[in-house]
PDB file of C-alpha atoms in Angstrom:
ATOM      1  CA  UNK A  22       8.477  14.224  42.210  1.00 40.00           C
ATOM      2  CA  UNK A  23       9.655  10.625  43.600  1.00 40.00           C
ATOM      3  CA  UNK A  24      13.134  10.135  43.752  1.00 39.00           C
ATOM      4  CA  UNK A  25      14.266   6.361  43.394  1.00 35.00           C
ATOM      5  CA  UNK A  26      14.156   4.611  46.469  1.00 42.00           C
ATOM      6  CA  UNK A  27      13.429   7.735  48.797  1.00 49.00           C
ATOM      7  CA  UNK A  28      11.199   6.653  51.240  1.00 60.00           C
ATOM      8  CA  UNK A  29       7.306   7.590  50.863  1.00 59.00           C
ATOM      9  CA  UNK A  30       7.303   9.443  54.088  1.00 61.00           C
ATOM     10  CA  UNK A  31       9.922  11.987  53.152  1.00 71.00           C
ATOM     11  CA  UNK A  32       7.574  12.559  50.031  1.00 70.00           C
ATOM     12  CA  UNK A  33       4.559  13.470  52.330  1.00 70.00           C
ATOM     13  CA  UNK A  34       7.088  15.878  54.412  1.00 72.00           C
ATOM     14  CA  UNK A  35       8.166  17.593  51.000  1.00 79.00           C
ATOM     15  CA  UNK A  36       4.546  16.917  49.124  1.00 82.00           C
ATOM     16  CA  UNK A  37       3.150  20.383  49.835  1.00 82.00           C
ATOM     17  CA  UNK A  38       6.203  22.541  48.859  1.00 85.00           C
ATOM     18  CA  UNK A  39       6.791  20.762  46.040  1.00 87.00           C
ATOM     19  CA  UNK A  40       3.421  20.844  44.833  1.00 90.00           C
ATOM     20  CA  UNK A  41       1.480  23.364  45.709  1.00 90.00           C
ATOM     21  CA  UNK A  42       3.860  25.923  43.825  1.00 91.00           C
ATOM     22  CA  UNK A  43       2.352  23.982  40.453  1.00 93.00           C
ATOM     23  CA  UNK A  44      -1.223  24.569  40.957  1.00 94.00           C
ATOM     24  CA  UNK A  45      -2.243  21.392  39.862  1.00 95.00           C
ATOM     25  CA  UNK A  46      -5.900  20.451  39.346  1.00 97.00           C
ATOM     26  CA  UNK A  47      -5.119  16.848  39.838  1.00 97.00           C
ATOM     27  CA  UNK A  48      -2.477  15.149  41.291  1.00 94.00           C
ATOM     28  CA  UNK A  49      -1.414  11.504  40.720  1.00 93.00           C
ATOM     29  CA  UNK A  50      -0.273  10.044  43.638  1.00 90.00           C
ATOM     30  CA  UNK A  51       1.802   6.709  42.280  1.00 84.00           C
ATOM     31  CA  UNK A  52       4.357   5.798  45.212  1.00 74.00           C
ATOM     32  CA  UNK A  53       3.999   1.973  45.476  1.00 68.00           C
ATOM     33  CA  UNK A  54       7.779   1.508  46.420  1.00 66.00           C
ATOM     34  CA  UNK A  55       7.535   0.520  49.848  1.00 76.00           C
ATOM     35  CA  UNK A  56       5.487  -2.508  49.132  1.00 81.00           C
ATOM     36  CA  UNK A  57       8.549  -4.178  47.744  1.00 78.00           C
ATOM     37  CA  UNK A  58       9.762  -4.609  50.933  1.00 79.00           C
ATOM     38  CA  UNK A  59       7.060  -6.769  51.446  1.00 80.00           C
ATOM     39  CA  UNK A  60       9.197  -9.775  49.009  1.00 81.00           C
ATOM     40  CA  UNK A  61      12.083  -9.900  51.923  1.00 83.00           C
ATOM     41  CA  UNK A  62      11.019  -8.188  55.037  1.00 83.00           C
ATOM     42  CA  UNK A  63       9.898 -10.501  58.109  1.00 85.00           C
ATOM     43  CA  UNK A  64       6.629 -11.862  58.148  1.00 84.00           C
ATOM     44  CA  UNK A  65       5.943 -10.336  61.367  1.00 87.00           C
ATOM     45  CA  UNK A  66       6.509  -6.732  59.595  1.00 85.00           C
ATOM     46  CA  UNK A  67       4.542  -7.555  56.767  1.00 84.00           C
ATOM     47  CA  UNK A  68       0.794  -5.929  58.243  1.00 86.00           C
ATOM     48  CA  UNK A  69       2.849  -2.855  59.277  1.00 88.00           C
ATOM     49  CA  UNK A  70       4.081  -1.891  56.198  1.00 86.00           C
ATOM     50  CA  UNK A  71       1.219  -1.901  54.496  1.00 88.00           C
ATOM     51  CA  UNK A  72      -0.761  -0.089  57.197  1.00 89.00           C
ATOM     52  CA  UNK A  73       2.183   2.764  56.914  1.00 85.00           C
ATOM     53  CA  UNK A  74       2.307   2.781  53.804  1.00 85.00           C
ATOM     54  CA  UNK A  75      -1.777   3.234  53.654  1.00 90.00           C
ATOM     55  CA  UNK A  76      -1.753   5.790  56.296  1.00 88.00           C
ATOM     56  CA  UNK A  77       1.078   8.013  54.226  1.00 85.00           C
ATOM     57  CA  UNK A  78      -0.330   7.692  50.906  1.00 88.00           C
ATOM     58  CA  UNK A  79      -3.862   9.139  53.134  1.00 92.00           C
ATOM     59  CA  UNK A  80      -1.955  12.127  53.994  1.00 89.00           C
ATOM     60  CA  UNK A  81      -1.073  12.269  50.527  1.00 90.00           C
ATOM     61  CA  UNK A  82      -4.128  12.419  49.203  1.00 94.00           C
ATOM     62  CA  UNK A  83      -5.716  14.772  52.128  1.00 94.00           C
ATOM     63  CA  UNK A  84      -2.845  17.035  51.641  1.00 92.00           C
ATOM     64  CA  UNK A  85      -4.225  17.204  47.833  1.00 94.00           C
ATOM     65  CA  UNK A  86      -7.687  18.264  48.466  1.00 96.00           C
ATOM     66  CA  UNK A  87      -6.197  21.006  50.842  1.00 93.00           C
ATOM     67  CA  UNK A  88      -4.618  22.400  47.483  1.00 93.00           C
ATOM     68  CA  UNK A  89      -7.245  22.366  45.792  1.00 96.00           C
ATOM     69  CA  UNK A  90      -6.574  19.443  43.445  1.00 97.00           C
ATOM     70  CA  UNK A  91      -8.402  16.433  42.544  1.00 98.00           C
ATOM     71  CA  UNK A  92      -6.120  12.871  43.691  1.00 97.00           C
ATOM     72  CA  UNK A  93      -6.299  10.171  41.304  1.00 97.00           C
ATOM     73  CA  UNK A  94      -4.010   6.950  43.334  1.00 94.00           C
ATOM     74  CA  UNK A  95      -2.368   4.595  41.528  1.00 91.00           C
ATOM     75  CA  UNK A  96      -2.870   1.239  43.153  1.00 88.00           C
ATOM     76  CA  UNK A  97       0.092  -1.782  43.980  1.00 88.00           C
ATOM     77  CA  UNK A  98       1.762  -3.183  41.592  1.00 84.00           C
ATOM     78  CA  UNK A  99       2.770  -6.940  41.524  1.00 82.00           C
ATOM     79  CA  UNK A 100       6.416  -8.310  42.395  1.00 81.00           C
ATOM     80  CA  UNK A 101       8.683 -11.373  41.435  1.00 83.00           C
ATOM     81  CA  UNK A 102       9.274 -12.062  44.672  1.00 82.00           C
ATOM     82  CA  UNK A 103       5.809 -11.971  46.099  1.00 82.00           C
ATOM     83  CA  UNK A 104       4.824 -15.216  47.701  1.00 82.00           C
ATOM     84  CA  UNK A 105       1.254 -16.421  48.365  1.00 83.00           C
ATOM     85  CA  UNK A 106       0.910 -14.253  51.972  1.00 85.00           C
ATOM     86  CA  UNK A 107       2.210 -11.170  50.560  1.00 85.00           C
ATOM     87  CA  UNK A 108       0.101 -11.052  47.413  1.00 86.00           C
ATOM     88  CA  UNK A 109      -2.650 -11.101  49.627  1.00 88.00           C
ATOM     89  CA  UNK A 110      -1.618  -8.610  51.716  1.00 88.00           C
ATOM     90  CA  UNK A 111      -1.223  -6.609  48.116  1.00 88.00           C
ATOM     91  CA  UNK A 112      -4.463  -6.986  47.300  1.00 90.00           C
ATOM     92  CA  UNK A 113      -5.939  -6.517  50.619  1.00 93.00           C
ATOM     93  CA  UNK A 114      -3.935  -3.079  50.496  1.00 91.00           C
ATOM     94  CA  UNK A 115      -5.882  -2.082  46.790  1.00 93.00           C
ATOM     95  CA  UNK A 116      -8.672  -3.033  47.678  1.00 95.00           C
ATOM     96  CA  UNK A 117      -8.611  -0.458  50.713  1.00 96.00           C
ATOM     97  CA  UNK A 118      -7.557   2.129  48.033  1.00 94.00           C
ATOM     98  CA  UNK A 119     -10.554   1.464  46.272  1.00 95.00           C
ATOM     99  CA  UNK A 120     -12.695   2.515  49.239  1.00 96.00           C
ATOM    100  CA  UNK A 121     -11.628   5.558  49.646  1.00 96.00           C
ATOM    101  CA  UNK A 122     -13.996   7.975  47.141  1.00 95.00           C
ATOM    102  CA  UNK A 123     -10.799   8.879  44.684  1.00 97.00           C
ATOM    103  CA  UNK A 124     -10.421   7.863  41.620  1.00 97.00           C
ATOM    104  CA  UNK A 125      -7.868   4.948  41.457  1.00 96.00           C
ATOM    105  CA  UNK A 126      -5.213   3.402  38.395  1.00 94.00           C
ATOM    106  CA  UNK A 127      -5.714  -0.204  39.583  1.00 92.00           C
ATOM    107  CA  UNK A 128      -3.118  -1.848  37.624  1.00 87.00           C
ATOM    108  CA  UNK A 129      -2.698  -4.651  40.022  1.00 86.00           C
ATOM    109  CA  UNK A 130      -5.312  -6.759  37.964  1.00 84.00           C
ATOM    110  CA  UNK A 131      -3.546  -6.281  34.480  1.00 86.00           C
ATOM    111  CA  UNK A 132       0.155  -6.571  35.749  1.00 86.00           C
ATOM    112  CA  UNK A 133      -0.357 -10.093  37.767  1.00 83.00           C
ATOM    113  CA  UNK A 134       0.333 -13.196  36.866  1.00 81.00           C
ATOM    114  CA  UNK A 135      -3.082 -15.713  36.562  1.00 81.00           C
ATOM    115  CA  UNK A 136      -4.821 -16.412  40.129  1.00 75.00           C
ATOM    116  CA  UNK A 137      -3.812 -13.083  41.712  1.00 68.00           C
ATOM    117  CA  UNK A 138      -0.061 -14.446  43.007  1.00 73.00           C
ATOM    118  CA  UNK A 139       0.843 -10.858  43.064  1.00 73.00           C
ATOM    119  CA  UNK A 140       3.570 -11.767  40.913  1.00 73.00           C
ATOM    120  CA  UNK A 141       4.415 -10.395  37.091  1.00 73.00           C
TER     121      UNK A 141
END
């Protein structure tokens, strides 16, 4: 469904026609992509994009269980150019994901470097 480097909040505009056609019983919702803005963006900006991001991939996975379908998220991802203030941010932004009562593909842990730099 994601198109490379289409930004997440046309893919909650679209997420309904595109899916709800298929019927799925569970939907994985894997749209990490605008965290890597996080590597060159101003620190300033940092907070906001991962509270958009958040609050899209929420609609996302509302817009799921009004189809019907089960939403399995798959969590952040680490980043060469992550730096000590956004891998926290990264993991502050999985562990909200893992509050939220759906089942999660936290591959954030396995990915990262040693001593969670959010970094490969």
């Amino acid at each position: 469904m994601a198109a490379i480097d289409t930004p997440i909040k046309s893919l909650l505009e679209g997420f309904k026609d595109r899916v709800a056609p298929l019927q799925p019983s569970v939907v994985v919702i894997a749209a990490g992509f605008e965290l890597r803005h996080l590597a060159t963006c101003p620190e300033w900006d940092r907070g906001n994009i991962c509270k958009h991001f958040l609050a899209t991939l929420e609609g996302m996975v509302q817009a799921t269980w009004e189809l019907g379908a089960l939403p399995v998220v798959g969590a952040p991802y680490p980043h060469a150019g992550f730096g000590e203030e956004q891998a926290k941010l990264l993991w502050q932004t999985r562990d909200a994901l893992l509050q939220w009562g759906v089942p999660v593909l936290d591959w954030l842990d396995p990915l990262s470097a040693p001593g969670r730099s959010g970094t490969w």
